[in-house]
PDB file of C-alpha atoms in Angstrom:
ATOM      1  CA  UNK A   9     128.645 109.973  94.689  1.00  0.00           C
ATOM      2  CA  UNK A  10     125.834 107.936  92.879  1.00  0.00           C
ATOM      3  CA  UNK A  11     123.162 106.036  95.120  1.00  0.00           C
ATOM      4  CA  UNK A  12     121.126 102.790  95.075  1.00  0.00           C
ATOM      5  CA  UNK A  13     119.475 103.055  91.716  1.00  0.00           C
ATOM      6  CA  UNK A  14     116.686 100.608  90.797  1.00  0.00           C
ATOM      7  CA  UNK A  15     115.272 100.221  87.273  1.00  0.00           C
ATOM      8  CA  UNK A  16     112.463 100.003  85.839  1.00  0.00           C
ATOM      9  CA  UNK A  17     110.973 102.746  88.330  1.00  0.00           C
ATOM     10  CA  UNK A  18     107.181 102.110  87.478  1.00  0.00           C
ATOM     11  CA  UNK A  19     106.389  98.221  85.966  1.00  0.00           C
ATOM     12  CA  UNK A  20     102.771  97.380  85.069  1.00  0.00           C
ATOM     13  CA  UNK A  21     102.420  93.566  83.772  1.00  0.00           C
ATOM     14  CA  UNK A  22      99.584  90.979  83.648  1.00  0.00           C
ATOM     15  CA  UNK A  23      98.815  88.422  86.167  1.00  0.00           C
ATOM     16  CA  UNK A  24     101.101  85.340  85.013  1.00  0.00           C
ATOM     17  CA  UNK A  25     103.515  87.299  83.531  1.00  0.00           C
ATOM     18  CA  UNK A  26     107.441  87.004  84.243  1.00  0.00           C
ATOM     19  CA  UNK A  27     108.865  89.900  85.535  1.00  0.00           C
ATOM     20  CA  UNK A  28     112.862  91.713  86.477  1.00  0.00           C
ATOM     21  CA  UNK A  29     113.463  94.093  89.220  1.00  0.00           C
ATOM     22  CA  UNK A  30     117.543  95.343  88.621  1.00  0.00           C
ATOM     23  CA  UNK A  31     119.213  96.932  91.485  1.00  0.00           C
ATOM     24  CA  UNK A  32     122.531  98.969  91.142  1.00  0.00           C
ATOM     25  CA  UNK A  33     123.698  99.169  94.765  1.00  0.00           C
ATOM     26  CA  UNK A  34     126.849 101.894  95.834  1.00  0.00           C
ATOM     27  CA  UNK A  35     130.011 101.108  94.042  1.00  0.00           C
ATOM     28  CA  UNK A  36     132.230  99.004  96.206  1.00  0.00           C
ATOM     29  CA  UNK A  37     129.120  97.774  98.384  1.00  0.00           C
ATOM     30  CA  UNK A  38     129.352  93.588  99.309  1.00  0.00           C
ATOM     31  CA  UNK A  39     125.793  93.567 101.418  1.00  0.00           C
ATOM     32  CA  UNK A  40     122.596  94.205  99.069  1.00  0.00           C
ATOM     33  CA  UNK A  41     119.544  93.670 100.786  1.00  0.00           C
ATOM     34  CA  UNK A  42     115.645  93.461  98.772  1.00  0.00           C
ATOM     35  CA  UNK A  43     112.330  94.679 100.870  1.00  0.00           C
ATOM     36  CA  UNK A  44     109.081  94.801  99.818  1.00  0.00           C
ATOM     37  CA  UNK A  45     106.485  97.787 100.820  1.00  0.00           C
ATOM     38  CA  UNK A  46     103.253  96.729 100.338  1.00  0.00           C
ATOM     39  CA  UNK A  47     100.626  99.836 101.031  1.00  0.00           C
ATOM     40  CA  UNK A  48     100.259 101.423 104.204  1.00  0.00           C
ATOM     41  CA  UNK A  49     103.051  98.883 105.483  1.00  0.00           C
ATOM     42  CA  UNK A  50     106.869  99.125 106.354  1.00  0.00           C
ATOM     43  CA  UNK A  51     109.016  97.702 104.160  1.00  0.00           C
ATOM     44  CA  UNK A  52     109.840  93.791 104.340  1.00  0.00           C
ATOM     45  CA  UNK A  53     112.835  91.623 104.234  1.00  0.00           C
ATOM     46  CA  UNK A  54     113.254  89.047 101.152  1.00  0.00           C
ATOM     47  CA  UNK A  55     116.761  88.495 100.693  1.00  0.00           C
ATOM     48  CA  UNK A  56     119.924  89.371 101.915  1.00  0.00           C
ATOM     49  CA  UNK A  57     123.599  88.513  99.452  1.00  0.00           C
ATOM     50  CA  UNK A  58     126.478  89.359 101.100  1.00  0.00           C
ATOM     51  CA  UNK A  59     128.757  89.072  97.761  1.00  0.00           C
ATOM     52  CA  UNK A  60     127.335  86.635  95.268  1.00  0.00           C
ATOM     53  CA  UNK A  61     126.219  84.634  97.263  1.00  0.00           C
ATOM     54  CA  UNK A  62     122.645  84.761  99.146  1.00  0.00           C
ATOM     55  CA  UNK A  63     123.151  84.308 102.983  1.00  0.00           C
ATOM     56  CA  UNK A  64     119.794  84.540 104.114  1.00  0.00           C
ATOM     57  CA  UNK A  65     116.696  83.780 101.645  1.00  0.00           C
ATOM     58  CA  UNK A  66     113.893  83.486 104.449  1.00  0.00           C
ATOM     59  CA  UNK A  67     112.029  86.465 103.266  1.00  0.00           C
ATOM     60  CA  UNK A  68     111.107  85.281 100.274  1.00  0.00           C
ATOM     61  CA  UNK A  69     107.177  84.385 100.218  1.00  0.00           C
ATOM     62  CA  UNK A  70     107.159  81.357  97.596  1.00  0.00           C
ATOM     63  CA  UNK A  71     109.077  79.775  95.014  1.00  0.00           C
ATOM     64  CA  UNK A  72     107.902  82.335  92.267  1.00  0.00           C
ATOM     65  CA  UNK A  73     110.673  84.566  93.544  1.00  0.00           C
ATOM     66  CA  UNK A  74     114.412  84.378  92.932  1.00  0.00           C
ATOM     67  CA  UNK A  75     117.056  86.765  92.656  1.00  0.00           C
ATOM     68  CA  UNK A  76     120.992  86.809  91.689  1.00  0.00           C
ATOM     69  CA  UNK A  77     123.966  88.639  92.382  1.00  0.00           C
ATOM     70  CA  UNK A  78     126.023  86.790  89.822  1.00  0.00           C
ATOM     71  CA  UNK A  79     129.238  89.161  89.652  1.00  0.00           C
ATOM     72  CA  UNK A  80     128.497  90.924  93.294  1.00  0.00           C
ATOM     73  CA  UNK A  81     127.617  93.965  92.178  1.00  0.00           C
ATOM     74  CA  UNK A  82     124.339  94.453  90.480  1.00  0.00           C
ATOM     75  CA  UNK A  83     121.010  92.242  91.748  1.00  0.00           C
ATOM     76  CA  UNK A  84     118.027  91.168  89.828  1.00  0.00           C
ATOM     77  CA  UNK A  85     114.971  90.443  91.486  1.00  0.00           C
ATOM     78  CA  UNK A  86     113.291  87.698  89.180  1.00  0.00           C
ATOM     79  CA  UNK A  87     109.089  86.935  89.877  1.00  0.00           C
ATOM     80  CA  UNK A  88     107.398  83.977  87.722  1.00  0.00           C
ATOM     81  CA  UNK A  89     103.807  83.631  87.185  1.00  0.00           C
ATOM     82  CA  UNK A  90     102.635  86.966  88.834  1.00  0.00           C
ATOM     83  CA  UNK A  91      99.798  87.467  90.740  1.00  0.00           C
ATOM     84  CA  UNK A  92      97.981  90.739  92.026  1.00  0.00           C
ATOM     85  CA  UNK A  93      99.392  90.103  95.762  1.00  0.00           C
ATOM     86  CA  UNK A  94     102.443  90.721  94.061  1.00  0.00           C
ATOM     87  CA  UNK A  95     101.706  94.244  93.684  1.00  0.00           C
ATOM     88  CA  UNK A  96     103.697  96.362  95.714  1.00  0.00           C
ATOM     89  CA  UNK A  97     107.118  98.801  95.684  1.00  0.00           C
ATOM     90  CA  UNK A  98     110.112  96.375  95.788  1.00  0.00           C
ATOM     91  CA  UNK A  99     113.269  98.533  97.549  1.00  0.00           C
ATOM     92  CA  UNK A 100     116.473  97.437  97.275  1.00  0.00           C
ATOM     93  CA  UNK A 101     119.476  98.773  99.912  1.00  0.00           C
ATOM     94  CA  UNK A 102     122.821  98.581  99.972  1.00  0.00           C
ATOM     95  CA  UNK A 103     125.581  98.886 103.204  1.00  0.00           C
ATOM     96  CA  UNK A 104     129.691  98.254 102.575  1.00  0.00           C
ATOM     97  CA  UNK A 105     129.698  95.440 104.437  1.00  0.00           C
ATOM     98  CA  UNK A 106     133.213  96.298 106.816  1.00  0.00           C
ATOM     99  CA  UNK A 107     131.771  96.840 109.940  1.00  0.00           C
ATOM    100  CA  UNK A 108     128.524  94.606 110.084  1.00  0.00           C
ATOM    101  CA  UNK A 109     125.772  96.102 111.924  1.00  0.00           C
ATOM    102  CA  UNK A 110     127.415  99.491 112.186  1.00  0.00           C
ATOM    103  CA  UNK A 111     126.756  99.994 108.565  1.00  0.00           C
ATOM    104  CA  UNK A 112     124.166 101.711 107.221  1.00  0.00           C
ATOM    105  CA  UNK A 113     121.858 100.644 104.683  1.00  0.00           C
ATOM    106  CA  UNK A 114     121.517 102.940 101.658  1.00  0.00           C
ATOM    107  CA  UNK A 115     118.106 102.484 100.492  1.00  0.00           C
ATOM    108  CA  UNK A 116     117.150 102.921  96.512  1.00  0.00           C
ATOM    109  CA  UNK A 117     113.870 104.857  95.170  1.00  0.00           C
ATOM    110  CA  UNK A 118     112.109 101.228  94.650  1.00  0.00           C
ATOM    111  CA  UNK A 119     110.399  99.623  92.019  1.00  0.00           C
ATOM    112  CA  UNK A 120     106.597 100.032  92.103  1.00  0.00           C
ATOM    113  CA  UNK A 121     104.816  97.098  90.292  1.00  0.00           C
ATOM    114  CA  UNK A 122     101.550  96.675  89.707  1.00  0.00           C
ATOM    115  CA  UNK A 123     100.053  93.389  88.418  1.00  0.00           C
ATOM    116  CA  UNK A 124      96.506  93.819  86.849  1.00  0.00           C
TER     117      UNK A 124
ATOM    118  CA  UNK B   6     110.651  86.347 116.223  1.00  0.00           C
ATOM    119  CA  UNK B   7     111.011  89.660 116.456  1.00  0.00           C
ATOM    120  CA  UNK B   8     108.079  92.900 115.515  1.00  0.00           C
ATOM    121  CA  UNK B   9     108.214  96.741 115.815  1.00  0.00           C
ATOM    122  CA  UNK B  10     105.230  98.391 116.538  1.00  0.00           C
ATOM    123  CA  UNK B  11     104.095 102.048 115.722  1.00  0.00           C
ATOM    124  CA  UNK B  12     100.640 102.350 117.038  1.00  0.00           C
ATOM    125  CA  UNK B  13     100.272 106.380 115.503  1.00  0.00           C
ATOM    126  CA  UNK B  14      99.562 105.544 111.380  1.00  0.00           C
ATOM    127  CA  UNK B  15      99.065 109.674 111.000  1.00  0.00           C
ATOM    128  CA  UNK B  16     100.266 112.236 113.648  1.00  0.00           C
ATOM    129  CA  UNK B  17      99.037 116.157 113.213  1.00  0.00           C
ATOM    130  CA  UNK B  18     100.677 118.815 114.404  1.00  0.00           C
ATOM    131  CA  UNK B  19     101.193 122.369 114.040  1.00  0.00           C
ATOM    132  CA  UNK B  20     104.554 124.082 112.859  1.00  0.00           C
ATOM    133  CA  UNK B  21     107.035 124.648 115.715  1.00  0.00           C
ATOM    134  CA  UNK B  22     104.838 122.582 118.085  1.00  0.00           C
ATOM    135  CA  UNK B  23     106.622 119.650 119.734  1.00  0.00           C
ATOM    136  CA  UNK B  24     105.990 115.831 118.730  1.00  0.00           C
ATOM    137  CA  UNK B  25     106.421 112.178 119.412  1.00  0.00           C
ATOM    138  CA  UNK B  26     106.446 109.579 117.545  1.00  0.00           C
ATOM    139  CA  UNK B  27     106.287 106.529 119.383  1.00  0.00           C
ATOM    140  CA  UNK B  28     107.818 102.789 118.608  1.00  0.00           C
ATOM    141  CA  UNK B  29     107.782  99.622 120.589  1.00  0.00           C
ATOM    142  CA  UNK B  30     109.815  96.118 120.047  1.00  0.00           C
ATOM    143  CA  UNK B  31     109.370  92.536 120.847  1.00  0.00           C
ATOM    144  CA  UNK B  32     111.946  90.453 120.143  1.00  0.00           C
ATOM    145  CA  UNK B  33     113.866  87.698 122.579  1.00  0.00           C
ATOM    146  CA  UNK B  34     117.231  88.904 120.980  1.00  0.00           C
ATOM    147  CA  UNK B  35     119.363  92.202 121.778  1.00  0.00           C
ATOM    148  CA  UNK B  36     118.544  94.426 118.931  1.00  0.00           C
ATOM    149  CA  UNK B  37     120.320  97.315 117.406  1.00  0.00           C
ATOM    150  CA  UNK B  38     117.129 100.512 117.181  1.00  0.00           C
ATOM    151  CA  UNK B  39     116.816 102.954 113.951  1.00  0.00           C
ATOM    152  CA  UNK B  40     114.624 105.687 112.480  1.00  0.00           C
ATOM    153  CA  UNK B  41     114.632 106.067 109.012  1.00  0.00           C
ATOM    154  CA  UNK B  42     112.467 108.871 107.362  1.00  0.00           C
ATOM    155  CA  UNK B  43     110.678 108.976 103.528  1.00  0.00           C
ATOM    156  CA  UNK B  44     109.976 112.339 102.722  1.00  0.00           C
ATOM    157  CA  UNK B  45     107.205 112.669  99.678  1.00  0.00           C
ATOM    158  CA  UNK B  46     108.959 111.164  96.530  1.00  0.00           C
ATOM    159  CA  UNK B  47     111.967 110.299  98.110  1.00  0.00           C
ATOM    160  CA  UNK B  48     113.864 106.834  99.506  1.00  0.00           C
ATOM    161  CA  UNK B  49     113.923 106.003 102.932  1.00  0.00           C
ATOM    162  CA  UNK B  50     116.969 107.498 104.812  1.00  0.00           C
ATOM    163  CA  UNK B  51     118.294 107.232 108.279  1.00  0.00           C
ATOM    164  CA  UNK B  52     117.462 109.840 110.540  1.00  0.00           C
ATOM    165  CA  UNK B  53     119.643 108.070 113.265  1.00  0.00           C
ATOM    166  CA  UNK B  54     120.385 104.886 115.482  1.00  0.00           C
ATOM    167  CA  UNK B  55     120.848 103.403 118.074  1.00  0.00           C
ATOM    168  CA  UNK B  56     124.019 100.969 118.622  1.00  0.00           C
ATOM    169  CA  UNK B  57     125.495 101.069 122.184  1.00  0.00           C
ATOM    170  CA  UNK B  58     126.303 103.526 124.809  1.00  0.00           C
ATOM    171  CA  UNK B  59     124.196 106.822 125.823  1.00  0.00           C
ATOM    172  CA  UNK B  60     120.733 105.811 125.030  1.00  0.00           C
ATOM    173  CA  UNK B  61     119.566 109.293 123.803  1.00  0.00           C
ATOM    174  CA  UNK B  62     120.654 109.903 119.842  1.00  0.00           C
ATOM    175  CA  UNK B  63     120.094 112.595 118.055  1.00  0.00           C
ATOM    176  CA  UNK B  64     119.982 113.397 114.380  1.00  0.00           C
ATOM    177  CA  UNK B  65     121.669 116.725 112.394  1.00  0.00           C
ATOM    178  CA  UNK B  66     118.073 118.133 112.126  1.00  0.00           C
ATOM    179  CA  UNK B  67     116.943 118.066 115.699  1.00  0.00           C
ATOM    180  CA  UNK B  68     115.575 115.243 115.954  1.00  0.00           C
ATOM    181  CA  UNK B  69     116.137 112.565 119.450  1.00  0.00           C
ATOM    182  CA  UNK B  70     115.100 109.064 120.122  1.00  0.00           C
ATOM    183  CA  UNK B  71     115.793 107.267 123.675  1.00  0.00           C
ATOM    184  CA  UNK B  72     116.118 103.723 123.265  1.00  0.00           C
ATOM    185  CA  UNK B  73     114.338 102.449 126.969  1.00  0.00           C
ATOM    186  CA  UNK B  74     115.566  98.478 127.695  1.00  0.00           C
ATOM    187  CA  UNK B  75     112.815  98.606 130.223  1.00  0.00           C
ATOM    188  CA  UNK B  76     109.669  99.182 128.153  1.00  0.00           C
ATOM    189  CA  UNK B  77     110.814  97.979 124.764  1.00  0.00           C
ATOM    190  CA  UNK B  78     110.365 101.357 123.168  1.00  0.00           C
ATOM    191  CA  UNK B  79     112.588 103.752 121.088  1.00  0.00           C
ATOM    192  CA  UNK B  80     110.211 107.139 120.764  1.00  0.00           C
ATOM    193  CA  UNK B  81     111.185 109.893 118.458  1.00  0.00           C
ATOM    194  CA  UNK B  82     111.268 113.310 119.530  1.00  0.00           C
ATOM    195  CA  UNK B  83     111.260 116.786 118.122  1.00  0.00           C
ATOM    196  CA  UNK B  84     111.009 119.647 120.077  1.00  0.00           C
ATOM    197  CA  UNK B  85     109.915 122.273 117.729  1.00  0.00           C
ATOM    198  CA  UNK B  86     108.570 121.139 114.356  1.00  0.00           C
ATOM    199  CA  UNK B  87     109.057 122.299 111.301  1.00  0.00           C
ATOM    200  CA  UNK B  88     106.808 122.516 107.787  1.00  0.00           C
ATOM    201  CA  UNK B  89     109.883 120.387 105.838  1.00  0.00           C
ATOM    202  CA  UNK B  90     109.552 117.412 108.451  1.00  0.00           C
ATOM    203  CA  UNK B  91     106.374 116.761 106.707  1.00  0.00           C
ATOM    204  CA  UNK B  92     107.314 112.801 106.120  1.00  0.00           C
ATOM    205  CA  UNK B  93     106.997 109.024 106.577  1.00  0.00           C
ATOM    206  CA  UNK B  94     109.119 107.879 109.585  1.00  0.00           C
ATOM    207  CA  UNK B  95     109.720 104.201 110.411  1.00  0.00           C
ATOM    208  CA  UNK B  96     111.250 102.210 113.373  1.00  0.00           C
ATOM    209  CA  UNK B  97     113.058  99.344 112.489  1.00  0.00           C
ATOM    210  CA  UNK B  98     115.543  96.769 114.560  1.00  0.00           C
ATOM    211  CA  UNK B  99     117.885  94.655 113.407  1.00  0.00           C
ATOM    212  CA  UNK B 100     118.164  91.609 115.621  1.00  0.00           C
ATOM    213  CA  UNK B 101     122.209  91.104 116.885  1.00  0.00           C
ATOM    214  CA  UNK B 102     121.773  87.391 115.521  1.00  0.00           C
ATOM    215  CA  UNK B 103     120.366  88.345 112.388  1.00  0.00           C
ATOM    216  CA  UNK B 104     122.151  88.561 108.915  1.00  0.00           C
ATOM    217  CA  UNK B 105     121.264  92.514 110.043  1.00  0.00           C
ATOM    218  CA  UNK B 106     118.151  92.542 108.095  1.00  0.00           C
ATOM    219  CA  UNK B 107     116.215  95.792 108.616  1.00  0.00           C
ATOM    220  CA  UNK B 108     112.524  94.812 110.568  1.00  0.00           C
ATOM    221  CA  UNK B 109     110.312  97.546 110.181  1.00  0.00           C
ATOM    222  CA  UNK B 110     107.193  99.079 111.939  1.00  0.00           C
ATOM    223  CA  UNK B 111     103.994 100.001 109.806  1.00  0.00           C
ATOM    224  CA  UNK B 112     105.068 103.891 109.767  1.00  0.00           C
ATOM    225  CA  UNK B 113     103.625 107.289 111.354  1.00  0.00           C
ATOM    226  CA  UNK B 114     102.702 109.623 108.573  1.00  0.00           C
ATOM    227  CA  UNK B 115     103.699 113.188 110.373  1.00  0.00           C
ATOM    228  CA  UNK B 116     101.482 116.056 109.251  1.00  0.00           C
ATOM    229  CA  UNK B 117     103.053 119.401 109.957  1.00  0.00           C
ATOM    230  CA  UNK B 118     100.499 122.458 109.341  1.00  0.00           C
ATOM    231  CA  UNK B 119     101.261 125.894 109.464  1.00  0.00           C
TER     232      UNK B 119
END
């Protein structure tokens, strides 16, 4: 069956610029999780929605970033005013959400964005 | 707070040599222990976990990991290496009390050569 897919796979903006990240998690998935994988580093936590809801925001650097899960399927990762710390590949992951921790989290290709 | 630590950024080795790939965790929580792996151009994907019970796991491709309460460390094993393992791997936990978010180490780049 069809994976995690994030689009666009490459975005290249300007610093200031608004920006979307859309992630299509595994049909039937409730828990979407976004990372961010900034070079030569492990990915890390932004945002977890479990549903449409967000349960746990606390990885989110600033108040430039936002994201929404409006019909608890597909997630858009949403960045204002961009700046070149911003650059970086922006995963998305999905798990079912019936057995908690025992689920595994099904990790898209990532978005790599670059802000010149 | 919790932090994983992989102190190896690239480890060399020689096809059908054995390897370890070493990980270490802080945290003041239980945690649940994973390897995932990110082969060139590819997603992450698990290569295995650790949950409860035995503490050795193994993966379909030969790979082991020992979770050790004692020292803090989850080290990945191989014993015979293979050109395709050529990868990224990562050690992450996910802290029981957590909305099981994924905490990640920095990576070890493993560099099979024939």
């Amino acid at each position: 069956g069809a994976g995690v897919s994030q689009t666009p796979s490459n975005k290249v903006t300007e610093k200031g610029k608004y920006v979307e990240l859309r992630c299509d998690p595994i049909s039937g998935h409730t828990a979407l999780y976004w990372y961010r994988q900034s070079l030569g580093q492990g990915p890390e936590f932004l945002i977890y929605f479990q549903g449409t809801g967000a349960a746990d925001d606390s990885g989110l650097p600033n108040d430039r970033f936002f994201a929404v899960r409006p019909e608890g399927s597909v997630s858009t990762l949403k960045i204002q005013r961009t700046e070149r710390g911003d650059s970086a590949v922006y995963l998305c992951a999905s798990r079912s959400g019936l057995a908690g921790h025992t689920d595994t989290q099904y990790f898209g290709p990532g978005t790599r964005l670059t802000v010149l | 707070a919790q932090s994983v630590t992989q102190l190896d950024s690239q480890v060399p080795v020689f096809e059908e040599a054995p390897v370890e790939l070493r990980c270490n965790y802080s945290s003041s929580v239980s945690v649940y222990l994973f390897w995932y792996v990110q082969y060139p151009n590819q997603g992450l994907q698990l290569l295995l976990k650790y949950l409860s019970g035995s503490t050795l796991v193994e993966s379909i491709n030969g790979f082991e990991a020992e979770f050790n309460k004692s020292q803090t460390s989850f080290h990945l094993r191989k014993p015979s290496v293979h050109i395709s393992d050529t990868a990224e791997y990562f050690c992450a936990v996910i802290p029981m009390d957590s909305s099981y978010k994924l905490i990640f180490g920095s990576g070890t780049r493993l560099l099979v050569r024939p």
